XYZ file of C-alpha atoms in Angstrom:
474
model
C 16.152 6.857 23.345
C 12.551 6.666 24.543
C 10.050 4.322 22.930
C 8.400 7.262 21.161
C 11.718 8.582 19.851
C 12.532 5.145 18.461
C 9.060 4.744 16.957
C 9.348 7.868 14.835
C 12.707 6.992 13.291
C 12.385 6.195 9.617
C 13.205 2.671 8.467
C 16.491 3.635 6.817
C 17.679 5.409 9.965
C 16.779 2.613 12.377
C 18.517 0.110 10.079
C 21.657 2.285 10.162
C 21.564 2.763 13.939
C 21.248 -0.993 14.498
C 24.086 -1.646 12.083
C 26.223 0.947 13.925
C 25.250 -0.608 17.288
C 23.751 2.622 18.572
C 20.584 0.562 19.057
C 20.137 -3.185 19.287
C 17.480 -5.113 17.414
C 16.085 -6.356 20.709
C 15.896 -2.827 22.132
C 14.021 -1.563 19.089
C 11.699 -4.566 18.984
C 10.838 -4.285 22.683
C 10.064 -0.583 22.196
C 7.765 -1.395 19.285
C 5.974 -4.169 21.172
C 5.391 -1.885 24.156
C 3.989 0.752 21.828
C 1.701 -1.795 20.171
C 0.495 -2.958 23.598
C -0.277 0.638 24.535
C -1.835 1.961 21.337
C -3.235 -0.891 19.277
C -6.168 -1.562 21.647
C -7.631 1.687 20.303
C -6.288 1.446 16.737
C -6.919 -2.250 15.927
C -4.254 -2.282 13.215
C -3.044 -5.789 14.008
C -4.947 -8.983 13.327
C -2.258 -10.806 15.310
C 0.879 -9.666 17.172
C 3.751 -12.173 17.093
C 5.586 -10.939 20.188
C 7.545 -14.097 21.036
C 8.632 -14.635 17.445
C 9.675 -10.989 17.090
C 11.834 -11.062 20.240
C 13.377 -14.365 19.193
C 14.234 -12.976 15.758
C 15.611 -9.753 17.261
C 17.876 -11.622 19.692
C 19.090 -13.866 16.886
C 19.835 -10.754 14.796
C 21.898 -9.251 17.603
C 23.753 -12.528 18.041
C 24.605 -12.712 14.327
C 25.898 -9.158 14.474
C 27.995 -9.898 17.562
C 29.525 -12.860 15.747
C 30.483 -10.665 12.797
C 28.158 -12.383 10.337
C 26.985 -10.638 7.173
C 23.974 -8.386 7.765
C 21.005 -7.951 5.435
C 19.657 -4.515 4.440
C 16.801 -4.756 6.985
C 18.864 -6.336 9.749
C 16.938 -6.177 13.021
C 14.256 -3.802 11.711
C 10.712 -4.561 12.969
C 8.117 -4.692 10.197
C 4.583 -6.089 9.823
C 2.764 -7.697 6.918
C -0.790 -7.632 5.655
C -2.671 -10.720 6.774
C -3.048 -12.161 3.295
C 0.661 -13.064 3.109
C 1.326 -16.627 4.208
C 3.464 -16.925 7.343
C 4.695 -20.388 8.276
C 3.109 -21.556 11.520
C 1.107 -18.338 11.948
C -2.605 -18.042 11.062
C -3.262 -16.148 7.831
C -6.934 -15.273 7.359
C -6.989 -12.645 4.558
C -9.746 -10.868 6.480
C -12.047 -13.863 5.992
C -13.935 -16.034 8.458
C -13.424 -19.063 6.223
C -9.665 -18.905 6.771
C -9.545 -17.777 10.399
C -7.930 -21.088 11.379
C -5.719 -21.486 8.298
C -2.058 -21.934 9.272
C 0.325 -22.093 6.285
C 3.291 -24.448 6.411
C 5.480 -22.030 4.459
C 6.079 -18.321 4.003
C 4.967 -16.201 1.099
C 7.958 -15.271 -1.025
C 7.777 -11.656 0.192
C 7.815 -12.797 3.827
C 10.779 -15.089 3.197
C 12.663 -12.260 1.506
C 11.995 -9.923 4.425
C 13.280 -12.532 6.859
C 16.325 -13.260 4.669
C 17.064 -9.509 4.711
C 17.078 -9.608 8.524
C 13.688 -8.052 9.243
C 11.846 -8.838 12.481
C 8.164 -9.797 12.104
C 5.958 -7.930 14.599
C 2.737 -9.478 13.343
C -0.044 -9.640 10.789
C -2.021 -6.528 9.881
C -5.791 -6.279 9.639
C -7.443 -5.930 6.244
C -10.737 -6.008 4.400
C -12.328 -9.328 3.473
C -10.183 -10.974 0.787
C -8.744 -7.519 -0.009
C -11.983 -6.205 -1.516
C -13.665 -2.990 -0.404
C -15.256 -3.900 2.924
C -14.257 -5.522 6.196
C -16.082 -8.694 7.174
C -18.914 -7.882 9.609
C -17.098 -9.793 12.390
C -13.828 -7.887 11.923
C -12.876 -5.090 14.319
C -12.097 -2.326 11.818
C -8.799 -0.397 12.132
C -9.084 3.220 13.311
C -7.424 6.127 11.525
C -4.807 7.561 13.933
C -5.459 11.102 12.675
C -9.199 11.098 13.349
C -11.276 8.248 14.761
C -14.086 8.916 12.285
C -11.689 9.112 9.326
C -11.500 6.518 6.583
C -8.479 4.230 6.770
C -8.563 3.234 3.097
C -8.983 -0.247 1.644
C -7.892 -2.941 1.713
C -4.514 -2.475 3.423
C -6.191 -0.602 6.258
C -4.099 -2.112 9.048
C -0.896 -1.460 7.081
C -1.727 2.219 6.726
C -2.721 2.628 10.368
C 0.252 0.728 11.833
C 2.801 2.545 9.681
C 1.279 5.969 10.361
C 1.017 5.351 14.112
C 4.634 4.263 14.545
C 3.696 0.646 15.303
C 6.128 -0.653 12.677
C 8.828 0.881 10.475
C 7.387 -0.490 7.260
C 4.610 -2.789 6.139
C 3.428 -4.856 3.205
C 0.290 -3.789 1.348
C -1.440 -4.996 -1.791
C -3.170 -2.963 -4.467
C -5.869 -4.246 -6.854
C -7.896 -1.060 -7.267
C -6.062 1.346 -4.948
C -5.371 -0.550 -1.745
C -1.801 0.619 -1.192
C -2.635 4.162 -2.264
C -5.919 4.789 -0.435
C -4.578 3.832 3.028
C -1.317 5.661 2.320
C -3.244 8.809 1.408
C -5.778 8.509 4.233
C -3.195 7.752 6.924
C -0.422 10.109 5.757
C 2.276 7.606 4.746
C 4.187 6.774 1.566
C 3.174 3.774 -0.535
C 4.902 2.282 -3.568
C 2.774 0.157 -5.910
C 5.335 -1.578 -8.118
C 5.013 -2.675 -11.714
C 2.710 -5.699 -11.934
C 4.969 -8.746 -11.570
C 7.893 -6.809 -10.089
C 7.117 -8.501 -6.732
C 6.168 -12.182 -6.471
C 2.593 -13.016 -5.496
C 3.424 -16.544 -4.378
C 1.772 -17.239 -1.021
C -0.385 -14.094 -1.211
C -4.152 -14.676 -1.256
C -5.634 -13.568 -4.584
C -8.372 -11.051 -5.095
C -7.909 -10.655 -8.863
C -4.757 -12.323 -10.131
C -3.958 -10.037 -13.073
C -4.646 -6.870 -11.054
C -3.025 -7.687 -7.692
C 0.193 -5.801 -6.875
C 2.291 -6.346 -3.724
C 4.378 -3.473 -2.385
C 5.818 -1.545 0.573
C 4.177 1.098 2.744
C 6.573 3.227 4.799
C 6.966 6.778 6.056
C 9.369 7.902 3.310
C 9.988 7.233 -0.357
C 13.574 6.198 0.414
C 12.295 3.583 2.876
C 9.911 2.251 0.217
C 12.849 1.936 -2.151
C 14.879 0.060 0.438
C 12.021 -2.384 1.077
C 11.244 -2.830 -2.610
C 14.862 -3.769 -3.248
C 14.368 -6.649 -0.818
C 10.951 -7.727 -2.117
C 11.427 -7.485 -5.882
C 12.776 -10.011 -8.325
C 12.155 -13.223 -10.200
C 10.668 -16.153 -8.291
C 10.559 -19.763 -9.553
C 7.416 -20.239 -7.431
C 5.608 -17.465 -9.336
C 6.037 -17.681 -13.129
C 4.417 -14.243 -13.507
C 7.173 -12.553 -11.484
C 9.314 -10.480 -13.841
C 12.846 -11.615 -14.654
C 14.313 -8.094 -14.913
C 17.322 -7.371 -12.666
C 16.573 -5.518 -9.420
C 18.444 -2.218 -9.040
C 19.370 -0.535 -5.764
C 16.362 1.762 -5.467
C 17.788 3.514 -2.407
C 21.122 4.536 -3.958
C 22.334 7.689 -5.678
C 19.524 10.091 -4.873
C 19.960 13.816 -5.350
C 17.842 16.659 -4.100
C 17.778 18.144 -7.608
C 15.338 16.856 -10.220
C 17.099 18.638 -13.076
C 16.438 16.896 -16.369
C 13.360 15.054 -15.153
C 10.187 15.587 -17.193
C 6.939 15.624 -15.205
C 3.766 15.150 -17.231
C 0.816 17.316 -16.206
C -2.760 17.145 -17.486
C -4.505 19.924 -15.587
C -7.985 18.850 -16.689
C -7.443 15.267 -15.575
C -5.765 16.227 -12.298
C -7.988 19.095 -11.211
C -11.475 18.678 -12.664
C -14.070 17.220 -10.301
C -11.721 17.046 -7.312
C -12.252 18.805 -4.009
C -10.570 22.231 -3.606
C -8.089 21.108 -0.950
C -6.935 18.258 -3.189
C -6.595 20.585 -6.176
C -4.548 23.107 -4.203
C -2.337 20.382 -2.733
C -1.483 18.797 -6.078
C -0.796 22.230 -7.637
C 1.579 23.045 -4.771
C 3.271 19.674 -5.268
C 3.785 20.493 -8.938
C 5.326 23.828 -7.966
C 7.782 22.138 -5.582
C 8.817 19.602 -8.223
C 9.400 22.409 -10.718
C 11.446 24.352 -8.158
C 13.588 21.251 -7.680
C 14.485 21.397 -11.374
C 11.888 19.208 -13.048
C 10.513 20.291 -16.414
C 6.708 20.381 -16.430
C 5.384 18.992 -19.721
C 1.694 19.294 -20.693
C 0.213 15.902 -21.607
C -3.237 14.544 -22.387
C -4.251 11.547 -20.323
C -6.380 8.793 -21.867
C -10.084 8.906 -21.094
C -10.716 6.527 -18.187
C -14.498 6.794 -17.776
C -15.487 3.462 -19.304
C -12.323 1.814 -18.017
C -13.279 2.595 -14.408
C -16.831 1.473 -15.126
C -15.435 -1.933 -16.053
C -13.062 -2.326 -13.094
C -15.712 -3.969 -10.874
C -16.762 -6.633 -13.418
C -13.091 -7.235 -14.283
C -12.187 -7.721 -10.631
C -15.363 -9.730 -10.041
C -14.726 -12.366 -12.675
C -11.132 -12.923 -11.548
C -12.207 -13.004 -7.878
C -14.898 -15.577 -8.734
C -12.160 -17.812 -10.126
C -10.041 -17.334 -6.987
C -12.971 -18.312 -4.726
C -14.306 -21.251 -6.749
C -13.568 -23.798 -4.017
C -15.562 -21.944 -1.320
C -18.161 -19.823 -3.107
C -21.083 -20.237 -3.330
C -20.789 -23.509 -1.366
C -19.921 -21.614 1.865
C -21.753 -18.403 1.074
C -23.043 -17.882 4.638
C -19.471 -17.354 5.848
C -18.937 -14.459 3.438
C -19.668 -10.811 4.147
C -22.203 -9.048 1.904
C -19.731 -6.913 -0.100
C -17.471 -9.759 -1.139
C -20.413 -12.093 -1.799
C -21.977 -9.435 -4.002
C -18.766 -9.077 -5.999
C -18.550 -12.836 -6.541
C -22.163 -12.962 -7.661
C -21.327 -10.395 -10.333
C -18.311 -12.391 -11.457
C -20.235 -15.644 -11.723
C -22.847 -14.043 -13.986
C -20.419 -12.558 -16.530
C -19.859 -14.253 -19.862
C -16.639 -14.925 -21.721
C -17.753 -12.288 -24.236
C -18.119 -9.713 -21.455
C -14.626 -10.495 -20.212
C -13.070 -10.285 -23.656
C -14.537 -6.821 -24.221
C -13.034 -5.731 -20.900
C -9.632 -7.192 -21.812
C -9.579 -5.400 -25.160
C -10.361 -2.098 -23.498
C -7.661 -2.743 -20.905
C -5.075 -3.389 -23.625
C -6.060 -0.174 -25.415
C -5.733 1.883 -22.232
C -2.341 0.363 -21.411
C -1.038 1.262 -24.850
C -2.387 4.809 -24.556
C -0.736 5.337 -21.171
C 2.522 3.887 -22.480
C 2.381 6.461 -25.282
C 2.021 9.312 -22.758
C 4.982 7.967 -20.774
C 7.099 7.999 -23.928
C 6.856 11.797 -23.733
C 7.719 12.217 -20.044
C 9.464 10.449 -17.167
C 6.669 10.750 -14.601
C 3.055 11.897 -14.417
C 1.700 13.810 -11.427
C -1.919 13.428 -10.293
C -3.943 13.179 -7.078
C -4.159 9.875 -5.228
C -7.899 10.385 -4.770
C -10.358 13.212 -5.473
C -11.743 13.484 -1.923
C -9.987 15.233 0.942
C -9.736 12.990 4.028
C -13.214 11.441 3.748
C -14.921 10.004 6.816
C -15.912 6.353 7.080
C -19.545 7.469 7.000
C -19.008 9.344 3.760
C -17.326 6.354 2.151
C -20.222 4.134 3.266
C -22.635 6.522 1.570
C -20.498 6.535 -1.593
C -20.887 2.784 -1.871
C -24.610 3.370 -2.417
C -23.876 5.747 -5.296
C -22.016 4.117 -8.237
C -21.058 7.555 -9.567
C -19.156 8.500 -6.414
C -17.583 5.033 -6.187
C -16.248 5.326 -9.729
C -15.044 8.846 -9.004
C -13.077 7.567 -5.987
C -11.087 5.100 -8.111
C -10.421 7.523 -10.969
C -6.719 7.904 -10.086
C -6.009 4.378 -8.854
C -7.827 1.663 -10.812
C -6.395 2.685 -14.242
C -2.794 1.930 -13.238
C -3.773 -1.394 -11.677
C -5.279 -2.309 -15.022
C -2.200 -1.116 -16.915
C 0.317 -2.441 -14.378
C 2.272 0.828 -14.154
C 4.143 1.632 -10.927
C 3.037 4.529 -8.728
C 4.216 6.385 -5.627
C 1.705 7.952 -3.243
C 3.091 10.382 -0.663
C 1.928 13.032 1.857
C 1.551 16.396 0.133
C -0.510 18.697 2.328
C -3.168 18.903 4.988
C -6.817 19.858 5.207
C -8.062 22.847 7.186
C -8.698 20.355 9.985
C -5.091 19.124 9.864
C -5.797 15.773 8.190
C -3.362 14.397 5.577
C -3.585 14.964 1.836
C -1.585 13.054 -0.765
C -0.293 13.244 -4.317
C 0.676 10.463 -6.720
C 3.386 9.964 -9.316
C 3.182 7.385 -12.122
C 6.105 6.046 -14.153
C 6.735 3.676 -17.030
C 6.949 -0.042 -16.261
C 9.984 -0.972 -14.129
C 10.894 2.671 -13.500
C 10.353 2.527 -9.743
C 13.789 4.055 -9.232
C 12.577 7.345 -10.732
C 9.582 7.330 -8.407
C 11.821 6.876 -5.386
C 14.177 9.580 -6.628
C 11.405 12.131 -7.190
C 9.616 11.243 -3.962
C 12.827 11.506 -1.959
C 13.654 14.898 -3.459
C 10.149 16.161 -2.696
C 10.389 14.909 0.885
C 13.814 16.491 1.347
C 12.251 19.828 0.368
C 9.016 19.523 2.383
C 7.839 18.451 5.834
C 4.513 16.732 5.092
C 5.860 13.215 5.639
C 7.194 14.237 9.073
C 3.799 15.147 10.527
C 2.604 12.791 13.245
C -1.000 11.876 14.066
C -2.423 12.945 17.463
C -2.877 9.372 18.679
C -2.553 10.154 22.369
C -5.524 12.524 22.150
C -7.816 9.791 20.840
C -10.173 8.068 23.225
C -9.214 4.593 24.421
C -12.497 3.168 23.127
C -12.122 4.403 19.524
C -13.898 2.127 17.031
């Protein structure tokens, strides 16, 4: 196989081919590293490439296989992780200048679990400053492989770009207000935001502790399920990690969705969204119904005030996370993150309690809707493939900023799992996405529905025109 043919294999397939000895882990890893060397200078997805480590791990994986040792589910598969996950002996900066020289002495739990499953670490992926909404001014911002002027999403921008461009077979993202889903939607990949606590946060830099979710970003729903099965589970190092048993998310999938109830609130899903988004999500609904799902009308809770309060909620928790360095080292912070922390430091306990009460009400209301159905379908975002310039202008307009997070922030606040997946294209050929939401700990249904949709459609198989991009894309 050529490097490009290897690069576009899905994670599940490359894992199988390595296990069957059609490919070796070293062969696959070398192909990925060559591709990174060739393409990342214009995509800037990686904060750091760990070439020597990756080749060492790949050779060790091949040796274990040759010796007949037990193989993990990701044996020999090259992956990459967002640069807020601790990696022993490897700098972990979380997009911040303050931590550019920080070298952890241990792995984050998710990194350890990937390694224990046999994965090969290609490197650390670029991200926004401390996982908030903007890159630090000194960061070279990742470039969308579909269109150099296109938005890459926040904050897992490097994860979206690397996965979409075939620079890794899967990646780790985090989601506090939409940061697995925005880059997945913008870059045309599949992202699974698990139930809050389903995946340990130990060794993962905080933005807002009670909102942060850690999850996989891959090219298919089945791949996300395979990765989540490795990442999920109780962790004595993180008391907030859920104790519930971890099922095999990648097993027993059928192309039929017979018996599955899909909740649909047309007003919530279609009002005040751009026409291409509306048409895409309606077509997605039609495919799900054709696959056997029953479409059930539901009424979503009002999220207007909830979204209004997401920034102060995030701000006060972020202020706690940054107490040791802000405001004492303010000059090393970028303006967006510093502004968020200023907001958090000015809020009162009374303000926070009002926000918490509203959050609890919303969570209960969404739970009540999910008692009626198995899944809810909605857009991932209301804008169709926005440019970076357009997003920059939105930041100046609170109304547009709140509109952007209408379909993402509510489920971070409620902790419900979601799957974002490619579901169409714009007139210009840029990716569009849809989103499914399930009850807590029902990630298996998300993987099942996403896999069935992807078996019936081709959207997840589209590839970005990277070779046509200029070598000096920024």
